[in-house]
């Protein structure tokens, strides 16, 4: 197994407004997952795992993101703005590739001795069904991973950055209810789209 692993994921792929956001995290392959626990309204301890990141409630996201930034060797996110999104799938792969490159560059700048590795020591874990455009030193091995905690960490970073971007768009276009539908096709969003028309933040296929 490679000594270093970059995992990537994306958020906002199914939205019709806002950017597609890709994120990447760089960890030692020996790193161990953290389980996040919080008490619910009944006082029961509920545990959340990064292997199932979509179940992590929004109230925990900021704390989880802070933990990932503390524990990862490096992390990064990249937005593909709506104006350049031709297809969401293509935009997601490009954003993930750019985020992976940025995370690797940051890690090298932060600790060049630890991260100056050859292609055989670094592996990139990507979602099934595609190819992440990424070059560091020669040809980097890529492995399709259905889901593990590192990819979950990348998804949480992408999700948080995507939400931040949509919050900024909401301040400019509050009538589209982006805070509640995150750029997806809710009835309120579609009704606003029919009433007010498209914004520069709506993607071409919308």
CSV table of N, CA and C in Angstrom, one decimal, residues 87-154:
chain,number,residue,atom,x,y,z
A,87,UNK,N,-21.3,20.2,-18.1
A,87,UNK,CA,-22.1,19.1,-17.5
A,87,UNK,C,-21.5,19.0,-16.1
A,88,UNK,N,-22.4,18.6,-15.2
A,88,UNK,CA,-22.1,18.6,-13.8
A,88,UNK,C,-21.0,17.5,-13.5
A,89,UNK,N,-21.2,16.4,-14.2
A,89,UNK,CA,-20.2,15.3,-14.0
A,89,UNK,C,-18.8,15.7,-14.4
A,90,UNK,N,-18.7,16.3,-15.6
A,90,UNK,CA,-17.4,16.7,-16.0
A,90,UNK,C,-16.8,17.8,-15.1
A,91,UNK,N,-17.6,18.7,-14.6
A,91,UNK,CA,-17.2,19.7,-13.7
A,91,UNK,C,-16.7,19.1,-12.4
A,92,UNK,N,-17.4,18.1,-11.9
A,92,UNK,CA,-17.0,17.5,-10.7
A,92,UNK,C,-15.6,16.8,-10.8
A,93,UNK,N,-15.4,16.1,-11.9
A,93,UNK,CA,-14.1,15.4,-12.0
A,93,UNK,C,-12.9,16.5,-12.1
A,94,UNK,N,-13.2,17.5,-12.9
A,94,UNK,CA,-12.2,18.6,-13.0
A,94,UNK,C,-11.9,19.2,-11.7
A,95,UNK,N,-13.0,19.6,-10.9
A,95,UNK,CA,-12.8,20.2,-9.6
A,95,UNK,C,-12.0,19.3,-8.6
A,96,UNK,N,-12.3,18.0,-8.7
A,96,UNK,CA,-11.7,17.1,-7.8
A,96,UNK,C,-10.2,17.0,-8.1
A,97,UNK,N,-9.9,16.9,-9.4
A,97,UNK,CA,-8.5,16.9,-9.9
A,97,UNK,C,-7.7,18.1,-9.5
A,98,UNK,N,-8.3,19.3,-9.6
A,98,UNK,CA,-7.7,20.5,-9.2
A,98,UNK,C,-7.5,20.6,-7.7
A,99,UNK,N,-8.5,20.1,-7.0
A,99,UNK,CA,-8.3,20.2,-5.5
A,99,UNK,C,-7.2,19.2,-5.1
A,100,UNK,N,-7.1,18.0,-5.7
A,100,UNK,CA,-6.1,17.1,-5.4
A,100,UNK,C,-4.7,17.7,-5.6
A,101,UNK,N,-4.5,18.4,-6.7
A,101,UNK,CA,-3.3,19.0,-7.0
A,101,UNK,C,-2.9,20.1,-6.0
A,102,UNK,N,-3.9,20.9,-5.7
A,102,UNK,CA,-3.7,21.9,-4.7
A,102,UNK,C,-3.4,21.4,-3.3
A,103,UNK,N,-4.0,20.3,-2.9
A,103,UNK,CA,-3.7,19.7,-1.6
A,103,UNK,C,-2.3,19.2,-1.6
A,104,UNK,N,-1.9,18.5,-2.7
A,104,UNK,CA,-0.6,18.0,-2.7
A,104,UNK,C,0.5,19.1,-2.7
A,105,UNK,N,0.2,20.2,-3.4
A,105,UNK,CA,1.2,21.3,-3.5
A,105,UNK,C,1.3,22.0,-2.1
A,106,UNK,N,0.2,22.1,-1.4
A,106,UNK,CA,0.2,22.7,0.0
A,106,UNK,C,1.0,21.8,0.9
A,107,UNK,N,0.8,20.5,0.8
A,107,UNK,CA,1.5,19.6,1.7
A,107,UNK,C,3.0,19.7,1.5
A,108,UNK,N,3.4,19.7,0.2
A,108,UNK,CA,4.8,19.8,-0.1
A,108,UNK,C,5.4,21.1,0.5
A,109,UNK,N,4.7,22.2,0.4
A,109,UNK,CA,5.1,23.5,0.9
A,109,UNK,C,5.2,23.5,2.4
A,110,UNK,N,4.3,22.7,3.0
A,110,UNK,CA,4.3,22.7,4.5
A,110,UNK,C,5.3,21.8,5.1
A,111,UNK,N,5.6,20.7,4.4
A,111,UNK,CA,6.5,19.7,4.9
A,111,UNK,C,7.1,18.9,3.8
A,112,UNK,N,8.1,19.5,3.1
A,112,UNK,CA,8.6,19.0,1.9
A,112,UNK,C,9.3,17.6,2.1
A,113,UNK,N,10.0,17.5,3.3
A,113,UNK,CA,10.7,16.3,3.6
A,113,UNK,C,9.7,15.1,3.7
A,114,UNK,N,8.5,15.3,4.3
A,114,UNK,CA,7.6,14.2,4.5
A,114,UNK,C,6.8,13.9,3.2
A,115,UNK,N,6.7,14.8,2.3
A,115,UNK,CA,5.8,14.6,1.2
A,115,UNK,C,6.6,14.5,-0.1
A,116,UNK,N,7.9,14.5,-0.1
A,116,UNK,CA,8.7,14.4,-1.3
A,116,UNK,C,8.8,12.9,-1.7
A,117,UNK,N,7.8,12.4,-2.4
A,117,UNK,CA,7.7,11.0,-2.6
A,117,UNK,C,7.5,10.7,-4.1
A,118,UNK,N,7.8,9.5,-4.5
A,118,UNK,CA,7.6,9.1,-5.8
A,118,UNK,C,6.2,8.6,-6.1
A,119,UNK,N,5.9,8.3,-7.4
A,119,UNK,CA,4.5,7.8,-7.7
A,119,UNK,C,4.1,6.6,-7.0
A,120,UNK,N,5.1,5.7,-6.7
A,120,UNK,CA,4.7,4.4,-6.1
A,120,UNK,C,4.4,4.6,-4.6
A,121,UNK,N,4.7,5.7,-4.0
A,121,UNK,CA,4.4,6.0,-2.6
A,121,UNK,C,3.1,6.8,-2.4
A,122,UNK,N,2.5,7.3,-3.5
A,122,UNK,CA,1.3,8.2,-3.4
A,122,UNK,C,0.2,7.6,-4.2
A,123,UNK,N,-1.0,7.5,-3.6
A,123,UNK,CA,-2.1,6.9,-4.4
A,123,UNK,C,-3.3,7.9,-4.2
A,124,UNK,N,-4.1,8.0,-5.2
A,124,UNK,CA,-5.3,8.8,-5.2
A,124,UNK,C,-6.5,7.9,-5.2
A,125,UNK,N,-7.4,8.1,-4.2
A,125,UNK,CA,-8.7,7.4,-4.1
A,125,UNK,C,-9.8,8.2,-4.7
A,126,UNK,N,-10.5,7.7,-5.7
A,126,UNK,CA,-11.5,8.5,-6.4
A,126,UNK,C,-12.8,7.8,-6.4
A,127,UNK,N,-13.9,8.5,-6.6
A,127,UNK,CA,-15.2,7.8,-6.7
A,127,UNK,C,-15.3,6.9,-7.9
A,128,UNK,N,-16.1,5.9,-7.8
A,128,UNK,CA,-16.3,5.0,-9.0
A,128,UNK,C,-16.8,5.7,-10.2
A,129,UNK,N,-16.4,5.2,-11.4
A,129,UNK,CA,-17.1,5.7,-12.6
A,129,UNK,C,-16.3,6.8,-13.4
A,130,UNK,N,-15.1,7.1,-13.1
A,130,UNK,CA,-14.4,8.1,-13.8
A,130,UNK,C,-12.9,8.1,-13.6
A,131,UNK,N,-12.3,9.2,-14.1
A,131,UNK,CA,-10.8,9.3,-14.0
A,131,UNK,C,-10.6,10.7,-13.5
A,132,UNK,N,-9.8,10.9,-12.5
A,132,UNK,CA,-9.5,12.2,-11.9
A,132,UNK,C,-8.2,12.7,-12.6
A,133,UNK,N,-8.3,13.8,-13.3
A,133,UNK,CA,-7.1,14.3,-14.0
A,133,UNK,C,-6.1,14.9,-13.0
A,134,UNK,N,-5.0,14.2,-12.7
A,134,UNK,CA,-4.1,14.6,-11.7
A,134,UNK,C,-2.7,14.1,-12.0
A,135,UNK,N,-1.7,15.0,-12.0
A,135,UNK,CA,-0.3,14.6,-12.3
A,135,UNK,C,0.5,15.3,-11.2
A,136,UNK,N,1.3,14.5,-10.5
A,136,UNK,CA,2.3,15.1,-9.5
A,136,UNK,C,3.7,14.8,-9.9
A,137,UNK,N,4.1,13.6,-9.8
A,137,UNK,CA,5.4,13.1,-10.3
A,137,UNK,C,5.2,11.9,-11.1
A,138,UNK,N,5.3,12.0,-12.4
A,138,UNK,CA,5.0,10.8,-13.3
A,138,UNK,C,3.5,10.5,-13.2
A,139,UNK,N,3.2,9.2,-13.2
A,139,UNK,CA,1.8,8.7,-13.2
A,139,UNK,C,1.4,8.2,-11.8
A,140,UNK,N,0.4,8.9,-11.2
A,140,UNK,CA,0.0,8.5,-9.9
A,140,UNK,C,-1.1,7.4,-10.0
A,141,UNK,N,-0.9,6.4,-9.1
A,141,UNK,CA,-1.9,5.3,-9.1
A,141,UNK,C,-3.2,5.8,-8.6
A,142,UNK,N,-4.3,5.4,-9.3
A,142,UNK,CA,-5.6,5.8,-8.9
A,142,UNK,C,-6.4,4.5,-8.6
A,143,UNK,N,-7.2,4.6,-7.5
A,143,UNK,CA,-8.0,3.5,-7.1
A,143,UNK,C,-9.4,3.9,-6.9
A,144,UNK,N,-10.4,3.2,-7.5
A,144,UNK,CA,-11.8,3.6,-7.3
A,144,UNK,C,-12.2,3.0,-6.0
A,145,UNK,N,-12.7,3.9,-5.1
A,145,UNK,CA,-13.2,3.5,-3.8
A,145,UNK,C,-14.6,3.9,-3.6
A,146,UNK,N,-15.5,2.9,-3.3
A,146,UNK,CA,-16.9,3.1,-3.2
A,146,UNK,C,-17.1,4.2,-2.1
A,147,UNK,N,-16.6,4.0,-0.9
A,147,UNK,CA,-16.6,5.0,0.2
A,147,UNK,C,-15.8,4.5,1.3
A,148,UNK,N,-14.9,5.3,1.8
A,148,UNK,CA,-14.2,5.0,3.1
A,148,UNK,C,-14.1,6.4,3.8
A,149,UNK,N,-13.5,6.4,5.0
A,149,UNK,CA,-13.6,7.6,5.8
A,149,UNK,C,-12.8,8.7,5.2
A,150,UNK,N,-11.8,8.4,4.5
A,150,UNK,CA,-11.0,9.5,3.9
A,150,UNK,C,-11.8,10.2,2.8
A,151,UNK,N,-12.5,9.4,1.9
A,151,UNK,CA,-13.4,10.0,0.9
A,151,UNK,C,-14.5,10.8,1.6
A,152,UNK,N,-15.0,10.2,2.8
A,152,UNK,CA,-16.0,10.9,3.5
A,152,UNK,C,-15.5,12.3,4.0
A,153,UNK,N,-14.3,12.3,4.4
A,153,UNK,CA,-13.7,13.6,4.9
A,153,UNK,C,-13.6,14.6,3.7
A,154,UNK,N,-13.3,14.1,2.5
A,154,UNK,CA,-13.2,15.0,1.4
A,154,UNK,C,-14.6,15.5,1.0
